[in-house]
Structures are given as structure tokens and as C-alpha cells.
mmCIF file with all atom_site columns, C-alpha atoms in Angstrom:
data_model
loop_
_atom_site.group_PDB
_atom_site.id
_atom_site.type_symbol
_atom_site.label_atom_id
_atom_site.label_alt_id
_atom_site.label_comp_id
_atom_site.label_asym_id
_atom_site.label_entity_id
_atom_site.label_seq_id
_atom_site.pdbx_PDB_ins_code
_atom_site.Cartn_x
_atom_site.Cartn_y
_atom_site.Cartn_z
_atom_site.occupancy
_atom_site.B_iso_or_equiv
_atom_site.pdbx_formal_charge
_atom_site.auth_seq_id
_atom_site.auth_comp_id
_atom_site.auth_asym_id
_atom_site.auth_atom_id
_atom_site.pdbx_PDB_model_num
ATOM 1  C CA . UNK A 1 1  ? -39.688 16.700 51.353 1.00 0.00 ? 895 UNK A CA 1
ATOM 2  C CA . UNK A 1 2  ? -38.782 17.172 55.056 1.00 0.00 ? 896 UNK A CA 1
ATOM 3  C CA . UNK A 1 3  ? -37.133 14.732 57.399 1.00 0.00 ? 897 UNK A CA 1
ATOM 4  C CA . UNK A 1 4  ? -39.228 13.570 60.349 1.00 0.00 ? 898 UNK A CA 1
ATOM 5  C CA . UNK A 1 5  ? -37.065 15.678 62.697 1.00 0.00 ? 899 UNK A CA 1
ATOM 6  C CA . UNK A 1 6  ? -37.522 18.826 60.597 1.00 0.00 ? 900 UNK A CA 1
ATOM 7  C CA . UNK A 1 7  ? -41.256 18.283 60.260 1.00 0.00 ? 901 UNK A CA 1
ATOM 8  C CA . UNK A 1 8  ? -41.537 17.796 64.025 1.00 0.00 ? 902 UNK A CA 1
ATOM 9  C CA . UNK A 1 9  ? -39.510 20.979 64.686 1.00 0.00 ? 903 UNK A CA 1
ATOM 10 C CA . UNK A 1 10 ? -41.701 23.001 62.330 1.00 0.00 ? 904 UNK A CA 1
ATOM 11 C CA . UNK A 1 11 ? -44.920 21.652 63.841 1.00 0.00 ? 905 UNK A CA 1
ATOM 12 C CA . UNK A 1 12 ? -43.774 22.187 67.431 1.00 0.00 ? 906 UNK A CA 1
ATOM 13 C CA . UNK A 1 13 ? -42.549 25.718 66.679 1.00 0.00 ? 907 UNK A CA 1
ATOM 14 C CA . UNK A 1 14 ? -45.737 26.724 64.846 1.00 0.00 ? 908 UNK A CA 1
ATOM 15 C CA . UNK A 1 15 ? -48.012 25.350 67.568 1.00 0.00 ? 909 UNK A CA 1
ATOM 16 C CA . UNK A 1 16 ? -45.966 27.126 70.260 1.00 0.00 ? 910 UNK A CA 1
ATOM 17 C CA . UNK A 1 17 ? -46.043 30.392 68.303 1.00 0.00 ? 911 UNK A CA 1
ATOM 18 C CA . UNK A 1 18 ? -49.827 30.170 67.952 1.00 0.00 ? 912 UNK A CA 1
ATOM 19 C CA . UNK A 1 19 ? -50.276 29.389 71.657 1.00 0.00 ? 913 UNK A CA 1
ATOM 20 C CA . UNK A 1 20 ? -47.989 32.170 72.866 1.00 0.00 ? 914 UNK A CA 1
ATOM 21 C CA . UNK A 1 21 ? -49.417 34.631 70.358 1.00 0.00 ? 915 UNK A CA 1
ATOM 22 C CA . UNK A 1 22 ? -53.004 33.934 71.379 1.00 0.00 ? 916 UNK A CA 1
ATOM 23 C CA . UNK A 1 23 ? -52.175 34.297 75.088 1.00 0.00 ? 917 UNK A CA 1
ATOM 24 C CA . UNK A 1 24 ? -50.300 37.551 74.445 1.00 0.00 ? 918 UNK A CA 1
ATOM 25 C CA . UNK A 1 25 ? -53.063 38.986 72.270 1.00 0.00 ? 919 UNK A CA 1
ATOM 26 C CA . UNK A 1 26 ? -55.786 38.008 74.768 1.00 0.00 ? 920 UNK A CA 1
ATOM 27 C CA . UNK A 1 27 ? -53.857 39.470 77.692 1.00 0.00 ? 921 UNK A CA 1
ATOM 28 C CA . UNK A 1 28 ? -53.100 42.663 75.773 1.00 0.00 ? 922 UNK A CA 1
ATOM 29 C CA . UNK A 1 29 ? -56.667 43.178 74.531 1.00 0.00 ? 923 UNK A CA 1
ATOM 30 C CA . UNK A 1 30 ? -58.224 42.451 77.923 1.00 0.00 ? 924 UNK A CA 1
ATOM 31 C CA . UNK A 1 31 ? -56.245 45.206 79.625 1.00 0.00 ? 925 UNK A CA 1
ATOM 32 C CA . UNK A 1 32 ? -56.108 43.023 82.735 1.00 0.00 ? 926 UNK A CA 1
ATOM 33 C CA . UNK A 1 33 ? -52.523 41.793 82.357 1.00 0.00 ? 927 UNK A CA 1
ATOM 34 C CA . UNK A 1 34 ? -50.024 44.615 82.771 1.00 0.00 ? 928 UNK A CA 1
ATOM 35 C CA . UNK A 1 35 ? -46.693 42.775 83.089 1.00 0.00 ? 929 UNK A CA 1
ATOM 36 C CA . UNK A 1 36 ? -45.215 39.596 81.651 1.00 0.00 ? 930 UNK A CA 1
ATOM 37 C CA . UNK A 1 37 ? -42.168 37.515 82.511 1.00 0.00 ? 931 UNK A CA 1
ATOM 38 C CA . UNK A 1 38 ? -40.018 35.674 79.947 1.00 0.00 ? 932 UNK A CA 1
ATOM 39 C CA . UNK A 1 39 ? -39.031 32.133 80.880 1.00 0.00 ? 933 UNK A CA 1
ATOM 40 C CA . UNK A 1 40 ? -36.277 30.467 78.844 1.00 0.00 ? 934 UNK A CA 1
ATOM 41 C CA . UNK A 1 41 ? -37.080 26.778 78.909 1.00 0.00 ? 935 UNK A CA 1
ATOM 42 C CA . UNK A 1 42 ? -35.854 23.779 77.025 1.00 0.00 ? 936 UNK A CA 1
ATOM 43 C CA . UNK A 1 43 ? -32.645 21.824 76.713 1.00 0.00 ? 937 UNK A CA 1
ATOM 44 C CA . UNK A 1 44 ? -30.304 24.541 75.426 1.00 0.00 ? 938 UNK A CA 1
ATOM 45 C CA . UNK A 1 45 ? -31.591 28.150 75.325 1.00 0.00 ? 939 UNK A CA 1
ATOM 46 C CA . UNK A 1 46 ? -29.792 30.454 72.902 1.00 0.00 ? 940 UNK A CA 1
ATOM 47 C CA . UNK A 1 47 ? -27.915 33.529 74.154 1.00 0.00 ? 941 UNK A CA 1
ATOM 48 C CA . UNK A 1 48 ? -30.805 35.874 73.246 1.00 0.00 ? 942 UNK A CA 1
ATOM 49 C CA . UNK A 1 49 ? -33.276 33.740 75.174 1.00 0.00 ? 943 UNK A CA 1
ATOM 50 C CA . UNK A 1 50 ? -30.913 33.443 78.145 1.00 0.00 ? 944 UNK A CA 1
ATOM 51 C CA . UNK A 1 51 ? -30.636 37.252 78.164 1.00 0.00 ? 945 UNK A CA 1
ATOM 52 C CA . UNK A 1 52 ? -34.434 37.532 78.348 1.00 0.00 ? 946 UNK A CA 1
ATOM 53 C CA . UNK A 1 53 ? -34.844 34.797 80.987 1.00 0.00 ? 947 UNK A CA 1
ATOM 54 C CA . UNK A 1 54 ? -36.553 36.015 84.135 1.00 0.00 ? 948 UNK A CA 1
ATOM 55 C CA . UNK A 1 55 ? -36.973 39.562 82.819 1.00 0.00 ? 949 UNK A CA 1
ATOM 56 C CA . UNK A 1 56 ? -40.277 41.305 83.559 1.00 0.00 ? 950 UNK A CA 1
ATOM 57 C CA . UNK A 1 57 ? -41.691 43.919 81.191 1.00 0.00 ? 951 UNK A CA 1
ATOM 58 C CA . UNK A 1 58 ? -44.873 45.881 80.712 1.00 0.00 ? 952 UNK A CA 1
ATOM 59 C CA . UNK A 1 59 ? -46.928 43.926 78.200 1.00 0.00 ? 953 UNK A CA 1
ATOM 60 C CA . UNK A 1 60 ? -45.760 44.911 74.702 1.00 0.00 ? 954 UNK A CA 1
ATOM 61 C CA . UNK A 1 61 ? -42.465 46.387 75.918 1.00 0.00 ? 955 UNK A CA 1
ATOM 62 C CA . UNK A 1 62 ? -39.309 44.960 74.361 1.00 0.00 ? 956 UNK A CA 1
ATOM 63 C CA . UNK A 1 63 ? -37.114 42.477 76.186 1.00 0.00 ? 957 UNK A CA 1
ATOM 64 C CA . UNK A 1 64 ? -33.290 42.743 76.028 1.00 0.00 ? 958 UNK A CA 1
ATOM 65 C CA . UNK A 1 65 ? -33.210 40.843 72.710 1.00 0.00 ? 959 UNK A CA 1
ATOM 66 C CA . UNK A 1 66 ? -35.614 43.356 71.156 1.00 0.00 ? 960 UNK A CA 1
ATOM 67 C CA . UNK A 1 67 ? -38.531 40.907 71.009 1.00 0.00 ? 961 UNK A CA 1
ATOM 68 C CA . UNK A 1 68 ? -41.851 41.638 72.705 1.00 0.00 ? 962 UNK A CA 1
ATOM 69 C CA . UNK A 1 69 ? -42.635 37.937 73.119 1.00 0.00 ? 963 UNK A CA 1
ATOM 70 C CA . UNK A 1 70 ? -41.264 34.490 72.306 1.00 0.00 ? 964 UNK A CA 1
ATOM 71 C CA . UNK A 1 71 ? -40.520 32.735 69.964 1.00 0.00 ? 965 UNK A CA 1
ATOM 72 C CA . UNK A 1 72 ? -37.093 34.069 69.064 1.00 0.00 ? 966 UNK A CA 1
ATOM 73 C CA . UNK A 1 73 ? -36.218 31.285 66.608 1.00 0.00 ? 967 UNK A CA 1
ATOM 74 C CA . UNK A 1 74 ? -37.224 27.786 65.453 1.00 0.00 ? 968 UNK A CA 1
ATOM 75 C CA . UNK A 1 75 ? -37.037 25.249 68.280 1.00 0.00 ? 969 UNK A CA 1
ATOM 76 C CA . UNK A 1 76 ? -37.439 28.001 70.879 1.00 0.00 ? 970 UNK A CA 1
ATOM 77 C CA . UNK A 1 77 ? -39.016 26.615 74.047 1.00 0.00 ? 971 UNK A CA 1
ATOM 78 C CA . UNK A 1 78 ? -39.520 29.967 75.784 1.00 0.00 ? 972 UNK A CA 1
ATOM 79 C CA . UNK A 1 79 ? -42.841 31.078 77.217 1.00 0.00 ? 973 UNK A CA 1
ATOM 80 C CA . UNK A 1 80 ? -44.368 34.191 78.751 1.00 0.00 ? 974 UNK A CA 1
ATOM 81 C CA . UNK A 1 81 ? -46.178 34.183 82.027 1.00 0.00 ? 975 UNK A CA 1
ATOM 82 C CA . UNK A 1 82 ? -48.493 36.915 83.280 1.00 0.00 ? 976 UNK A CA 1
ATOM 83 C CA . UNK A 1 83 ? -47.115 38.483 86.467 1.00 0.00 ? 977 UNK A CA 1
ATOM 84 C CA . UNK A 1 84 ? -48.774 41.899 86.753 1.00 0.00 ? 978 UNK A CA 1
ATOM 85 C CA . UNK A 1 85 ? -52.477 42.563 86.806 1.00 0.00 ? 979 UNK A CA 1
ATOM 86 C CA . UNK A 1 86 ? -54.638 45.681 86.655 1.00 0.00 ? 980 UNK A CA 1
ATOM 87 C CA . UNK A 1 87 ? -55.759 46.663 90.121 1.00 0.00 ? 981 UNK A CA 1
ATOM 88 C CA . UNK A 1 88 ? -53.178 44.568 91.975 1.00 0.00 ? 982 UNK A CA 1
ATOM 89 C CA . UNK A 1 89 ? -50.251 45.819 93.993 1.00 0.00 ? 983 UNK A CA 1
ATOM 90 C CA . UNK A 1 90 ? -47.858 45.040 91.157 1.00 0.00 ? 984 UNK A CA 1
#
């Protein structure tokens, strides 16, 4: 039903979404991570992802694109990294 390329794109996107979602949810529920940074990675980030690249937000706050976390679209390679922590000198 799907070409190999489409099946690979779907699998990669779904795995990435699960990974990013679980990190985000764990960080948010723990209360220990206070800020996150969006990193636009991959061969050709879209304009929305480029606009979010390097931006730091309170966890759960919207980035310039309106998203609170990656993935913005299929084949998105973006990630979040934790950069602010409860009790640190953020």
C-alpha cells in the first residue's frame, strides 16, 4: 500500500513523536525542567521550524510557530532540549 520511502517516513516520524512526547511529558510532570530549547535539525528545516530554532521557552509555552513542542510536520527532525531546571540560576 505504501512505498518503502513513505513507510520509512511514517515510521521515523511516529518514533520521533513518541520519543519527544515522552521526554516532554516526563519533564513537565517532574517539575524539574522549567525551560526548553527548540533545535531545528535535519537536511532542510521548514520555515516554521527555522523560526523556532534556538528559541527558549518555559516548558509548555508556545514557540513562534504556535507549537509547544516538535514535531511540526511529517519528516520533521526537530528536537527539544532541557535548558532550565528548578533550583538552578536559570
